[in-house]
Short mmCIF file of C-alpha atoms and ligand atoms in Angstrom, two decimals:
data_model
loop_
_atom_site.label_atom_id
_atom_site.label_comp_id
_atom_site.label_asym_id
_atom_site.label_seq_id
_atom_site.Cartn_x
_atom_site.Cartn_y
_atom_site.Cartn_z
CA MET O 1 -2.80 -3.31 3.33
CA GLN O 2 -5.87 -4.95 4.12
CA THR O 3 -7.06 -6.17 7.52
CA VAL O 4 -9.54 -9.06 7.95
CA MET O 5 -12.47 -8.36 8.49
CA SER O 6 -15.23 -9.33 11.14
CA THR O 7 -17.98 -11.37 9.72
CA THR O 8 -20.49 -9.07 11.24
CA THR O 9 -22.21 -6.40 9.70
CA GLN O 10 -23.93 -3.73 11.42
CA PHE O 11 -26.50 -1.51 9.49
CA SER O 12 -26.55 2.47 9.93
CA SER O 13 -30.04 3.49 11.35
CA LYS O 14 -29.40 6.52 8.90
CA SER O 15 -31.62 5.56 5.79
CA HIS O 16 -29.51 6.43 2.34
CA GLY O 17 -30.26 6.68 -1.37
CA GLN O 18 -27.78 4.86 -3.22
CA TYR O 19 -26.78 4.65 -6.60
CA ASN O 20 -24.83 2.38 -9.37
CA ALA O 21 -21.31 2.15 -9.88
CA LYS O 22 -19.45 0.16 -12.21
CA ALA O 23 -16.46 -2.15 -10.77
CA TYR O 24 -14.47 -5.03 -11.47
CA SER O 25 -15.62 -7.90 -8.68
CA ALA O 26 -14.24 -11.55 -7.86
CA ALA O 27 -17.36 -13.89 -7.37
CA SER O 28 -14.91 -16.57 -5.09
CA ALA O 29 -11.45 -17.31 -4.43
CA THR O 30 -10.83 -18.92 -7.80
CA SER O 31 -12.71 -16.46 -10.09
CA PRO O 32 -10.89 -14.44 -12.13
CA LEU O 33 -12.16 -10.07 -11.78
CA ALA O 34 -14.90 -9.46 -14.18
CA PRO O 35 -17.31 -6.30 -14.77
CA THR O 36 -20.27 -6.03 -12.49
CA THR O 37 -22.28 -3.02 -11.05
CA ILE O 38 -22.15 -2.09 -7.32
CA PRO O 39 -24.57 -0.01 -5.31
CA ARG O 40 -22.41 3.49 -3.86
CA ARG O 41 -24.25 5.50 -1.12
CA ASP O 42 -25.92 8.66 -2.51
CA PRO O 43 -23.00 11.74 -0.45
CA SER O 44 -24.31 12.53 3.05
CA GLU O 45 -23.53 15.79 4.79
CA ASP O 46 -19.38 14.96 5.06
CA ASP O 47 -19.14 12.81 2.53
CA VAL O 48 -17.04 13.51 -0.68
CA GLN O 49 -17.87 11.55 -4.02
CA ILE O 50 -14.98 10.98 -6.32
CA GLU O 51 -14.83 9.63 -9.65
CA ILE O 52 -11.95 7.52 -10.10
CA LEU O 53 -9.06 8.50 -12.32
CA PHE O 54 -6.54 5.87 -11.26
CA CYS O 55 -5.93 2.83 -9.01
CA GLY O 56 -2.79 1.05 -8.13
CA ILE O 57 -2.54 -2.76 -7.82
CA CYS O 58 -1.48 -3.65 -4.62
CA HIS O 59 -0.09 -7.49 -3.70
CA SER O 60 -2.57 -6.79 -0.53
CA ASP O 61 -5.54 -6.88 -3.32
CA LEU O 62 -4.36 -10.37 -4.88
CA HIS O 63 -3.95 -12.08 -1.61
CA THR O 64 -7.33 -10.89 -0.39
CA VAL O 65 -8.91 -11.66 -3.53
CA ARG O 66 -7.51 -15.09 -3.66
CA ASN O 67 -8.34 -15.15 0.23
CA GLU O 68 -4.84 -16.05 1.34
CA TRP O 69 -5.00 -14.58 4.70
CA GLY O 70 -8.45 -15.82 5.42
CA GLY O 71 -11.61 -13.73 6.04
CA ALA O 72 -12.51 -12.52 2.72
CA VAL O 73 -16.11 -12.03 1.48
CA TYR O 74 -17.48 -12.35 -1.94
CA PRO O 75 -18.23 -10.88 -4.43
CA CYS O 76 -14.73 -8.89 -3.60
CA VAL O 77 -14.18 -5.53 -5.21
CA PRO O 78 -10.19 -4.77 -3.87
CA GLY O 79 -8.41 -1.41 -4.82
CA HIS O 80 -6.88 0.95 -2.39
CA GLU O 81 -4.48 3.35 -3.92
CA ILE O 82 -7.27 5.69 -5.18
CA LEU O 83 -7.04 8.95 -7.22
CA GLY O 84 -9.60 10.94 -9.20
CA ARG O 85 -11.58 14.06 -8.75
CA VAL O 86 -14.15 15.55 -6.95
CA THR O 87 -17.82 15.19 -8.39
CA ARG O 88 -19.91 16.33 -5.61
CA VAL O 89 -19.54 17.43 -1.81
CA GLY O 90 -21.92 17.01 1.20
CA SER O 91 -23.21 20.51 2.88
CA ALA O 92 -20.74 20.05 5.80
CA VAL O 93 -17.86 19.21 3.46
CA SER O 94 -15.42 22.07 3.97
CA LYS O 95 -12.17 21.05 2.68
CA PHE O 96 -12.57 19.73 -0.98
CA LYS O 97 -15.10 21.27 -3.69
CA PRO O 98 -16.12 19.49 -7.01
CA GLY O 99 -13.01 19.23 -9.73
CA ASP O 100 -10.18 18.87 -7.24
CA LEU O 101 -7.78 15.90 -7.70
CA ALA O 102 -8.34 13.68 -4.43
CA ALA O 103 -7.25 10.47 -3.45
CA VAL O 104 -8.19 7.52 -0.49
CA GLY O 105 -5.82 4.99 0.50
CA CYS O 106 -6.62 1.89 2.87
CA MET O 107 -8.96 2.98 5.24
CA VAL O 108 -12.40 5.04 4.85
CA ASP O 109 -13.44 5.41 8.79
CA SER O 110 -12.35 5.00 11.82
CA ASP O 111 -14.40 5.72 15.58
CA GLY O 112 -12.33 9.15 15.58
CA SER O 113 -12.13 8.93 19.55
CA CYS O 114 -10.08 6.08 20.58
CA PRO O 115 -6.48 6.12 21.52
CA GLU O 116 -5.29 5.40 18.30
CA CYS O 117 -7.54 7.94 16.59
CA GLN O 118 -6.59 10.81 18.93
CA ALA O 119 -3.04 10.10 18.10
CA GLY O 120 -3.35 10.18 14.48
CA LEU O 121 -2.99 6.55 14.16
CA GLU O 122 -6.73 5.35 12.33
CA GLN O 123 -4.80 2.47 11.09
CA PHE O 124 -4.66 0.99 14.52
CA CYS O 125 -8.20 1.74 15.74
CA PRO O 126 -10.03 -0.76 16.87
CA ASN O 127 -13.01 -0.11 14.72
CA MET O 128 -11.06 0.80 11.64
CA ILE O 129 -12.97 0.40 8.28
CA ALA O 130 -10.94 -0.95 5.34
CA THR O 131 -11.60 0.44 2.13
CA TYR O 132 -12.55 -3.00 0.81
CA ASN O 133 -13.98 -6.02 2.91
CA SER O 134 -14.81 -4.52 5.70
CA PRO O 135 -18.31 -3.78 7.35
CA ASP O 136 -20.14 -0.98 5.30
CA MET O 137 -21.68 0.53 7.89
CA HIS O 138 -24.17 2.63 5.22
CA LEU O 139 -25.16 0.20 2.95
CA GLY O 140 -24.79 -3.21 4.83
CA GLY O 141 -22.65 -5.78 3.26
CA VAL O 142 -18.94 -5.11 2.87
CA THR O 143 -16.69 -2.26 1.54
CA TYR O 144 -16.28 -1.92 -1.89
CA GLY O 145 -12.62 -0.71 -3.13
CA GLY O 146 -11.00 1.27 -6.36
CA TYR O 147 -11.45 -0.99 -8.89
CA SER O 148 -14.46 1.10 -9.78
CA ASP O 149 -15.43 4.50 -11.69
CA SER O 150 -16.74 6.11 -8.30
CA ILE O 151 -16.44 6.03 -4.64
CA VAL O 152 -18.31 8.01 -1.99
CA VAL O 153 -15.48 8.40 1.90
CA LYS O 154 -16.12 10.63 4.15
CA GLU O 155 -14.05 14.02 4.07
CA ARG O 156 -11.92 12.97 6.71
CA PHE O 157 -10.73 10.13 5.24
CA VAL O 158 -9.91 12.08 1.41
CA LEU O 159 -6.44 13.28 0.84
CA HIS O 160 -5.50 16.46 -1.09
CA VAL O 161 -2.71 15.58 -3.96
CA PRO O 162 0.01 17.98 -5.14
CA SER O 163 -1.09 19.35 -8.57
CA ASN O 164 2.37 18.74 -10.33
CA LEU O 165 2.38 15.11 -9.55
CA ASP O 166 1.29 12.77 -12.79
CA PRO O 167 -2.39 11.44 -11.59
CA ALA O 168 -1.49 7.45 -12.95
CA GLY O 169 2.19 7.57 -10.76
CA ALA O 170 0.56 9.36 -7.77
CA ALA O 171 -1.91 6.77 -6.81
CA PRO O 172 0.46 3.72 -5.73
CA LEU O 173 1.80 6.95 -3.17
CA LEU O 174 -1.87 6.23 -1.14
CA CYS O 175 -0.69 2.72 0.19
CA ALA O 176 2.79 1.73 -1.11
CA GLY O 177 4.10 5.29 -0.51
CA ILE O 178 2.50 5.66 3.08
CA THR O 179 3.42 1.93 4.12
CA THR O 180 7.12 2.66 3.32
CA TYR O 181 7.14 6.61 4.42
CA SER O 182 5.98 5.76 7.90
CA PRO O 183 8.28 2.96 9.04
CA LEU O 184 11.18 5.17 7.23
CA ARG O 185 10.13 8.19 9.64
CA HIS O 186 9.56 6.38 12.42
CA TRP O 187 12.95 4.85 12.80
CA GLY O 188 14.83 7.54 12.10
CA VAL O 189 16.09 6.90 8.61
CA THR O 190 18.31 10.37 7.58
CA LYS O 191 21.73 11.27 6.07
CA GLY O 192 24.16 9.12 7.59
CA LYS O 193 22.21 5.87 7.83
CA LYS O 194 22.85 2.90 6.43
CA VAL O 195 19.37 1.51 5.35
CA GLY O 196 18.45 -2.15 3.54
CA VAL O 197 15.49 -2.61 1.32
CA VAL O 198 14.22 -6.14 0.90
CA GLY O 199 12.26 -7.22 -2.46
CA LEU O 200 12.20 -4.73 -5.56
CA GLY O 201 8.16 -4.32 -5.89
CA GLY O 202 5.31 -2.06 -5.52
CA LEU O 203 6.58 -0.92 -1.75
CA GLY O 204 10.15 -1.43 -2.26
CA HIS O 205 10.80 0.95 -4.83
CA MET O 206 8.62 3.70 -2.63
CA ALA O 207 11.13 2.60 -0.15
CA VAL O 208 14.07 3.10 -2.21
CA LYS O 209 12.86 6.48 -3.67
CA PHE O 210 12.06 7.82 -0.21
CA ALA O 211 15.18 6.78 1.89
CA HIS O 212 17.16 8.06 -0.74
CA ALA O 213 15.19 11.58 -0.64
CA LEU O 214 15.66 11.34 3.25
CA GLY O 215 19.81 11.27 2.71
CA ALA O 216 20.44 7.97 3.71
CA TYR O 217 22.58 5.55 2.10
CA VAL O 218 20.40 2.45 0.86
CA VAL O 219 20.85 -1.07 -0.56
CA VAL O 220 18.34 -2.80 -2.47
CA PHE O 221 18.15 -6.89 -1.75
CA THR O 222 16.44 -8.49 -4.79
CA THR O 223 16.16 -11.91 -5.91
CA SER O 224 15.95 -10.32 -9.35
CA PRO O 225 19.35 -9.95 -10.94
CA ASN O 226 17.76 -8.22 -14.06
CA LYS O 227 16.76 -5.15 -11.54
CA LYS O 228 20.21 -4.12 -10.17
CA GLU O 229 20.11 -1.14 -12.88
CA ASP O 230 17.13 0.25 -11.89
CA ALA O 231 17.46 -0.01 -8.35
CA LEU O 232 20.17 2.37 -8.93
CA ARG O 233 18.52 4.37 -10.85
CA LEU O 234 15.58 5.09 -8.43
CA GLY O 235 18.03 5.71 -5.82
CA ALA O 236 20.20 2.72 -4.73
CA ASP O 237 23.57 3.31 -3.78
CA ASP O 238 24.35 -0.55 -4.05
CA VAL O 239 22.52 -3.60 -4.77
CA VAL O 240 22.71 -7.29 -3.58
CA VAL O 241 21.65 -10.02 -5.53
CA SER O 242 20.14 -11.95 -1.68
CA ARG O 243 20.69 -15.28 -3.32
CA ASP O 244 24.34 -14.58 -2.93
CA THR O 245 25.61 -15.69 -0.01
CA GLU O 246 29.01 -13.98 -0.44
CA GLN O 247 27.46 -10.68 -1.67
CA MET O 248 25.63 -10.73 1.46
CA LYS O 249 27.80 -11.56 4.01
CA LYS O 250 29.87 -8.30 3.28
CA HIS O 251 27.13 -6.33 4.80
CA ALA O 252 27.31 -8.78 8.04
CA SER O 253 26.46 -6.59 10.99
CA SER O 254 26.43 -2.93 9.15
CA PHE O 255 22.39 -1.60 9.23
CA ASP O 256 20.82 0.52 10.87
CA PHE O 257 17.68 -0.28 9.37
CA ILE O 258 15.86 -2.58 7.11
CA LEU O 259 12.57 -2.71 5.51
CA ASP O 260 11.42 -6.24 4.36
CA ALA O 261 8.61 -5.65 1.83
CA VAL O 262 8.61 -9.18 0.13
CA SER O 263 4.92 -10.62 -0.40
CA ALA O 264 6.29 -14.58 -0.10
CA GLU O 265 8.02 -16.83 2.31
CA HIS O 266 11.88 -15.93 2.85
CA ASP O 267 14.66 -16.16 4.99
CA ILE O 268 14.48 -13.25 7.15
CA ASN O 269 17.24 -14.75 9.58
CA ALA O 270 19.80 -13.75 6.70
CA TYR O 271 18.58 -9.88 6.82
CA ILE O 272 18.63 -9.87 10.60
CA GLN O 273 22.23 -10.89 10.51
CA LEU O 274 22.88 -7.95 8.16
CA LEU O 275 21.66 -5.64 11.42
CA ARG O 276 24.88 -3.73 13.67
CA ARG O 277 24.04 -3.15 17.21
CA ASP O 278 20.20 -1.94 18.12
CA GLY O 279 19.73 -2.48 14.63
CA ASN O 280 15.69 -3.00 13.39
CA ILE O 281 14.24 -4.82 10.46
CA THR O 282 10.59 -3.49 9.99
CA LEU O 283 8.34 -6.15 8.16
CA VAL O 284 5.57 -4.39 6.11
CA GLY O 285 5.53 -7.31 3.49
CA ALA O 286 2.53 -10.20 5.00
CA PRO O 287 3.56 -13.39 3.36
CA PRO O 288 0.42 -15.53 4.47
CA LYS O 289 2.67 -18.29 5.99
CA PRO O 290 4.32 -17.81 9.40
CA LEU O 291 8.36 -16.74 8.93
CA ALA O 292 10.66 -18.26 11.32
CA VAL O 293 13.04 -16.11 13.39
CA THR O 294 16.29 -17.50 15.22
CA GLY O 295 16.42 -15.86 18.16
CA PHE O 296 19.95 -15.88 18.38
CA GLY O 297 19.94 -13.57 15.16
CA LEU O 298 17.97 -11.24 17.39
CA VAL O 299 19.56 -11.56 21.27
CA PHE O 300 22.99 -11.14 19.92
CA LYS O 301 23.85 -7.15 19.11
CA ARG O 302 20.10 -6.32 20.76
CA ARG O 303 19.04 -6.15 17.16
CA SER O 304 14.90 -5.85 16.78
CA LEU O 305 12.01 -6.95 14.70
CA SER O 306 8.85 -5.06 13.84
CA GLY O 307 6.10 -4.51 11.63
CA SER O 308 4.58 -1.69 10.43
CA LEU O 309 0.87 -0.94 9.00
CA ILE O 310 0.37 1.63 6.07
CA GLY O 311 0.30 5.00 7.79
CA GLY O 312 -2.45 7.59 9.94
CA ILE O 313 -4.11 10.24 7.86
CA ALA O 314 -2.47 13.12 8.48
CA GLU O 315 0.84 10.96 8.44
CA THR O 316 -0.82 10.48 4.52
CA GLN O 317 -1.05 13.80 3.68
CA GLU O 318 2.50 14.65 4.92
CA MET O 319 3.84 11.96 2.60
CA LEU O 320 2.04 13.41 -0.66
CA ASP O 321 2.95 16.74 0.02
CA PHE O 322 6.39 15.39 0.86
CA CYS O 323 6.29 13.55 -2.80
CA GLY O 324 4.71 16.85 -4.39
CA LYS O 325 7.73 19.22 -3.05
CA HIS O 326 10.49 16.24 -3.93
CA ASN O 327 8.48 15.11 -7.37
CA ILE O 328 8.16 11.38 -6.47
CA THR O 329 5.75 9.02 -7.48
CA ALA O 330 5.81 5.72 -8.37
CA ASP O 331 7.23 4.28 -11.62
CA VAL O 332 3.88 2.79 -12.78
CA GLU O 333 3.00 0.61 -15.97
CA VAL O 334 -0.62 2.05 -17.06
CA ILE O 335 -3.34 -0.60 -17.78
CA PRO O 336 -6.84 -0.92 -18.75
CA ILE O 337 -8.76 -2.45 -16.02
CA GLN O 338 -9.68 -5.47 -19.04
CA LYS O 339 -5.91 -6.68 -17.83
CA VAL O 340 -6.22 -6.66 -14.18
CA ASN O 341 -6.37 -10.57 -14.43
CA GLU O 342 -2.85 -10.47 -16.51
CA ALA O 343 -1.73 -8.16 -13.96
CA TYR O 344 -1.90 -10.15 -11.18
CA GLU O 345 0.20 -13.18 -13.12
CA ARG O 346 2.44 -10.76 -13.81
CA MET O 347 2.62 -9.50 -10.31
CA LEU O 348 3.61 -12.67 -8.89
CA LYS O 349 6.19 -12.99 -10.98
CA SER O 350 7.58 -10.19 -9.64
CA ASP O 351 6.85 -9.07 -13.61
CA VAL O 352 6.20 -5.23 -13.13
CA LYS O 353 7.88 -2.16 -13.11
CA TYR O 354 7.24 -0.89 -10.53
CA ARG O 355 3.73 -0.70 -10.09
CA PHE O 356 -0.13 -1.42 -12.26
CA SER O 357 -1.70 1.42 -12.35
CA ILE O 358 -5.52 1.35 -14.04
CA ASP O 359 -6.81 4.17 -16.46
CA MET O 360 -10.45 3.75 -14.92
CA ALA O 361 -11.54 5.42 -18.18
CA SER O 362 -11.39 1.76 -19.77
CA LEU O 363 -14.14 1.05 -17.04
CA LYS O 364 -16.42 3.40 -19.18
CA SER O 365 -16.83 0.64 -21.87
CA GLU O 366 -18.05 -2.23 -19.70
P1 NAP J 401 4.87 -6.39 -4.78
O1 NAP J 401 5.02 -5.65 -6.09
O2 NAP J 401 4.62 -8.16 -5.61
O3 NAP J 401 6.41 -6.94 -4.57
C1 NAP J 401 6.93 -7.81 -3.68
C2 NAP J 401 8.58 -8.42 -4.58
O4 NAP J 401 9.24 -9.48 -3.37
C3 NAP J 401 8.64 -8.74 -5.44
O5 NAP J 401 8.88 -7.40 -6.36
C4 NAP J 401 9.83 -9.57 -5.23
O6 NAP J 401 11.27 -8.69 -5.44
C5 NAP J 401 10.13 -9.59 -3.66
N1 NAP J 401 9.82 -11.29 -3.82
C6 NAP J 401 8.57 -12.13 -4.64
N2 NAP J 401 8.68 -13.16 -3.79
C7 NAP J 401 9.87 -13.79 -3.27
C8 NAP J 401 10.26 -14.78 -2.86
N3 NAP J 401 9.36 -15.70 -2.86
N4 NAP J 401 11.31 -14.93 -2.10
C9 NAP J 401 12.10 -13.36 -2.35
N5 NAP J 401 11.46 -12.53 -2.49
C10 NAP J 401 10.54 -12.59 -3.20
O7 NAP J 401 4.47 -6.66 -3.81
P2 NAP J 401 3.88 -5.29 -2.76
O8 NAP J 401 2.63 -4.82 -3.26
O9 NAP J 401 5.04 -4.24 -3.35
O10 NAP J 401 3.31 -5.50 -1.41
C11 NAP J 401 4.93 -6.67 -0.72
C12 NAP J 401 3.92 -7.21 0.70
O11 NAP J 401 3.84 -6.14 1.20
C13 NAP J 401 2.76 -8.09 0.35
O12 NAP J 401 2.78 -9.10 1.00
C14 NAP J 401 1.65 -6.83 0.46
O13 NAP J 401 0.48 -7.48 1.01
C15 NAP J 401 2.08 -6.47 2.07
N6 NAP J 401 1.51 -4.61 1.79
C16 NAP J 401 1.67 -4.25 3.26
C17 NAP J 401 1.24 -3.62 3.69
C18 NAP J 401 1.18 -2.58 5.36
O14 NAP J 401 0.52 -2.49 5.15
N7 NAP J 401 2.21 -3.42 6.33
C19 NAP J 401 0.65 -2.46 2.78
C20 NAP J 401 0.51 -3.07 1.31
C21 NAP J 401 1.01 -4.00 1.33
P3 NAP J 401 12.63 -8.79 -6.02
O15 NAP J 401 12.23 -9.38 -7.51
O16 NAP J 401 13.48 -7.54 -5.89
O17 NAP J 401 13.27 -10.33 -4.97
ZN1 ZN J 402 -1.99 -2.40 -0.63
#
């Protein structure tokens, strides 16, 4: 998920060398993504330089590129599900060496000293720097994301990828994976719990895999009847077509936890009604328009509504290790970067099974 950036850009006092990287950027909210060249800093002592092999396409990339949340700065290079190979490391880097597989998610820096950082929750640090569309403290301007052939990131924000995972399918773990793993863990999803997942997209299909691996009874709510068989294959125990009110009623007041991963306007009250006493529904989806919530749905049965933003660095590594152990990756459709604009249109139609992963080798021909 991408945070809306502040418009003030601070420059670092350090002067850096820089090099050119190939990338795809959008020139405005209405422009398609197109090939470009962007500056990247030469790695300094605590930096890791990564050749990007795969980058997932998150719906947040589309929300940002089209400025649906406001605050987008152009040119905009999105991409925060980055997986690649280390090419160079700074002298103080101890956990990575050239040739290692490495990954970067939605954050590339934070102040490291605030209570949120101290708690391992860098995503809530007031000075968190997002992978794209945040102030670039080194080169000025804004940070550029993973639709590119390389990136340079502080070691503290670089993750290890278990070697048994398919790299194209592992890339989306860096956002879709951690964004769903974190709230499932936070809300104590385990065996014996009844868990709902709303929206079987990039995030939703990862939530199904994780909730199933954690032993829960999983019900998928979808607007796409044709996803039913996939949902069961991904680990769901039951599938409800959410536009069918009779099917919805059967599950009234029965869920311990529901994760809502829908990218567009929808009726959240229909899901609040499905929570048991003290049940929780957590929003990870970030539709641009506000959702209307009926107080009655919450006050009866003391239900609660929460949000959740990606996850901290330590938890992201924990999630990747969990995926290594359980052999979990995203179901991906691998595309060349030249198909990125078409992929955005298909994502808007829920026509992706279940994440696009860009093969960055395709950028070499640009
Ligand atoms: P996605 O792959 O496009 O999936 C969204 C799913 O929502 C669709 O597959 C569809 O599922 C459902 N949906 C779409 N339009 C709908 C509508 N009008 N009514 C009801 N359901 C609808 O998107 P994603 O990448 O998973 O991201 C989902 C949302 O999470 C986005 O808003 C994104 O910005 C946000 N996000 C948040 C975080 C965070 O940290 N909180 C991180 C990443 C992304 P069905 O076909 O099954 O109905
Ligand atoms: Zn994302």
